[in-house]
Short mmCIF file of C-alpha atoms in Angstrom, two decimals:
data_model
loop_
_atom_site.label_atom_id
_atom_site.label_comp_id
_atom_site.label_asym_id
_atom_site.label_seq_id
_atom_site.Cartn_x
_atom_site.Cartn_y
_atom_site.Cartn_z
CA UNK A 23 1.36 165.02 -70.16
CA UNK A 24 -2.13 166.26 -69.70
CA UNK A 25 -1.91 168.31 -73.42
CA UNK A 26 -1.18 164.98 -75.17
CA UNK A 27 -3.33 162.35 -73.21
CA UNK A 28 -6.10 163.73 -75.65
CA UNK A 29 -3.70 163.81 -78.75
CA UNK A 30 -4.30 161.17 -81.54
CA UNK A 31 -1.77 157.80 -81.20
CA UNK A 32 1.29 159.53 -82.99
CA UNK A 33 1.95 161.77 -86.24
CA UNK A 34 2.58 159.77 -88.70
CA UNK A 35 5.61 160.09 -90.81
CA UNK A 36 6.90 162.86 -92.83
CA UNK A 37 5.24 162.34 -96.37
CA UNK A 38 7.97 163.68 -98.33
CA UNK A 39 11.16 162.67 -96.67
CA UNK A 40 9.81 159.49 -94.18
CA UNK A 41 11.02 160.66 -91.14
CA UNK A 42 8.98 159.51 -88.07
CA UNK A 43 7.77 162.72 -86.82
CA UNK A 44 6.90 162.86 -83.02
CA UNK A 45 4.31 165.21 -80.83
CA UNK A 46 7.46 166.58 -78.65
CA UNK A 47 9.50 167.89 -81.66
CA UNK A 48 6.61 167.82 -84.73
CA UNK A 49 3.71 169.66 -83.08
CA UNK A 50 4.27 172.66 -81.29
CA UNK A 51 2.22 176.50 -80.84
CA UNK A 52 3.55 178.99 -83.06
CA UNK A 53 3.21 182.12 -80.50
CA UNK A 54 3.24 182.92 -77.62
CA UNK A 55 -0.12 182.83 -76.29
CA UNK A 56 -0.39 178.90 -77.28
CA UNK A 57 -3.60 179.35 -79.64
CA UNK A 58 -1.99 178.39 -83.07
CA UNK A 59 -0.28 175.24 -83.18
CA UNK A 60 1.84 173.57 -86.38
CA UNK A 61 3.50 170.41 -87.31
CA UNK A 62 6.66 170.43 -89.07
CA UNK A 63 9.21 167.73 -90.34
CA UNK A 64 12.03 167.49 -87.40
CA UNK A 65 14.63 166.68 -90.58
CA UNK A 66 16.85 169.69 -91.62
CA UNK A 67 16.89 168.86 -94.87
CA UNK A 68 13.12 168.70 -95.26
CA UNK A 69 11.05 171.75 -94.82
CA UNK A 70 7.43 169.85 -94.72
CA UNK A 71 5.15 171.66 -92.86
CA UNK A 72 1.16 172.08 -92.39
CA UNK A 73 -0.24 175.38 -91.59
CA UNK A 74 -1.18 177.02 -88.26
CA UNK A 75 -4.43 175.58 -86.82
CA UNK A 76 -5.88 176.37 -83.42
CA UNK A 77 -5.40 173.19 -81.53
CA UNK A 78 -2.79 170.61 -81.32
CA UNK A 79 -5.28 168.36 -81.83
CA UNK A 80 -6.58 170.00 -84.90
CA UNK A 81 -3.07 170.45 -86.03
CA UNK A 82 -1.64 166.92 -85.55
CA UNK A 83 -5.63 165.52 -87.42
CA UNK A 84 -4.47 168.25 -90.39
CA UNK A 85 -0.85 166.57 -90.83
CA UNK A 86 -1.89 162.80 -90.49
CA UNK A 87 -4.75 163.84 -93.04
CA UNK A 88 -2.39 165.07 -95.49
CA UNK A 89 0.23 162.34 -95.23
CA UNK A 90 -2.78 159.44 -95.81
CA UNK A 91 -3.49 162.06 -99.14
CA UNK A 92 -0.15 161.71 -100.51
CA UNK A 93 0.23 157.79 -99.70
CA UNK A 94 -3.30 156.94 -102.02
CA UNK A 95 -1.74 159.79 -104.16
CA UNK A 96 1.40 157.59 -104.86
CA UNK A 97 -0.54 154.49 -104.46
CA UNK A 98 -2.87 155.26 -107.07
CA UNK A 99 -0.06 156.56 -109.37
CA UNK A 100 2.16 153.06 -108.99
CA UNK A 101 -1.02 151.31 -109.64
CA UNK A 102 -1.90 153.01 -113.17
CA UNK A 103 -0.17 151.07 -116.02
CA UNK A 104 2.64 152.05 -117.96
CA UNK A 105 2.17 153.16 -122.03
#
């Protein structure tokens, strides 16, 4: 409890497959000594991930960063008009 108390409000969702992704099964450390941490998309089918950083905090700031990215990517390319 005392890791995530500092931990932004949740990950947002998977930006490629949708899938709410939460800080018990989307943010994790990727050894053993706890000083690289990663998100990754819980869904089988979907490999989404974000590369090692060295917090969870850090991590978690990376992946909502890159999800907000690909919604005004999408956004922006819905919005252009059609020739």
């Amino acid at each position: 409890e005392a890791m995530t108390a500092s931990l932004p409000a949740r990950l947002l969702a998977c930006p490629f497959c949708g899938l709410d992704v939460t800080h018990d099964e989307g943010c994790f450390p990727v050894n053993k000594d706890a000083t690289l941490f990663e998100v990754r998309c819980g869904n089988p089918g979907c490999y989404a991930h974000d590369p090692s950083d060295d917090s969870a905090e850090s991590a978690i700031a990376r992946w909502n960063r890159a999800v907000e990215v690909a919604r005004e990517a999408a956004e922006s390319a819905l919005a252009k008009p059609k020739h």
